[in-house]
Amino acid sequence: MSGTAEPVAMELFDPCTVVPDEAIRAAGADPAVVVDQLTVPLDDTWKWCTWKGSDQFLTVFSTTRTLDALRTSPTSDRFSAVDDLGVGAFSFRDRGDQQLAACSIAFDWREGSVVFRAERNLASSVTADVCAVARTGAQAFASSIPR
């Protein structure tokens, strides 16, 4: 038998249905308040969901992009290792975010990467460390996805 191998499509999970309520609450958002705040169009290598809290927004992305691809993105900087989420996990900021209003934590999963992003609600007077918030949510979620 002979033939040509067909590429296997990678399946993204839908964060709106997969992220446990505990992880959303751990990141300071309300699992019952899903919002569409993402204004930058993404291609079909991404799926995401955003929840709102009183002091911040939480967006969880699933992507077929690798951690290396995320690390070399020209739109990201201020990288820092996050060792307790697996080999290669890291936090990063958006280039140009002068207010340091958002922080993302990226870690590996079997189909690509997961990104947990916490973004301060600029209408709130609370100035929590958004990287700590994102890390707490990512830690609460990491054990529930296939690696």
Short mmCIF file of C-alpha atoms in Angstrom, two decimals, residues 3-4 7 13 15-17 19 31 39-40 43-44 60-61 67 77 81 87 92 94 99-100 112 123 129 131 143 147:
data_model
loop_
_atom_site.label_atom_id
_atom_site.label_comp_id
_atom_site.label_asym_id
_atom_site.label_seq_id
_atom_site.Cartn_x
_atom_site.Cartn_y
_atom_site.Cartn_z
CA GLY A 3 0.06 6.94 -0.66
CA THR A 4 0.72 10.44 0.47
CA PRO A 7 -1.44 16.77 7.29
CA PHE A 13 -10.23 24.04 22.33
CA PRO A 15 -11.86 28.57 26.08
CA CYS A 16 -15.47 29.70 26.63
CA THR A 17 -16.45 26.09 27.32
CA VAL A 19 -11.76 26.96 31.21
CA PRO A 31 -17.39 33.22 34.81
CA THR A 39 -10.59 44.30 18.84
CA VAL A 40 -7.62 42.89 16.95
CA ASP A 43 -6.49 34.25 12.14
CA ASP A 44 -7.84 30.71 12.40
CA VAL A 60 -7.75 32.90 27.47
CA PHE A 61 -6.42 31.96 24.05
CA LEU A 67 5.85 28.94 22.41
CA ASP A 77 8.40 42.08 24.87
CA ALA A 81 10.31 32.60 32.69
CA VAL A 87 9.24 23.83 30.32
CA PHE A 92 5.18 38.75 28.43
CA ASP A 94 2.50 43.90 24.66
CA GLN A 99 0.69 51.72 31.43
CA LEU A 100 1.60 48.06 32.01
CA GLY A 112 0.27 24.39 20.53
CA ALA A 123 -12.14 52.35 34.88
CA ASP A 129 -0.17 43.27 39.54
CA CYS A 131 1.14 39.41 35.86
CA SER A 143 -3.73 21.02 35.27
CA ARG A 147 -0.32 18.14 27.82
#
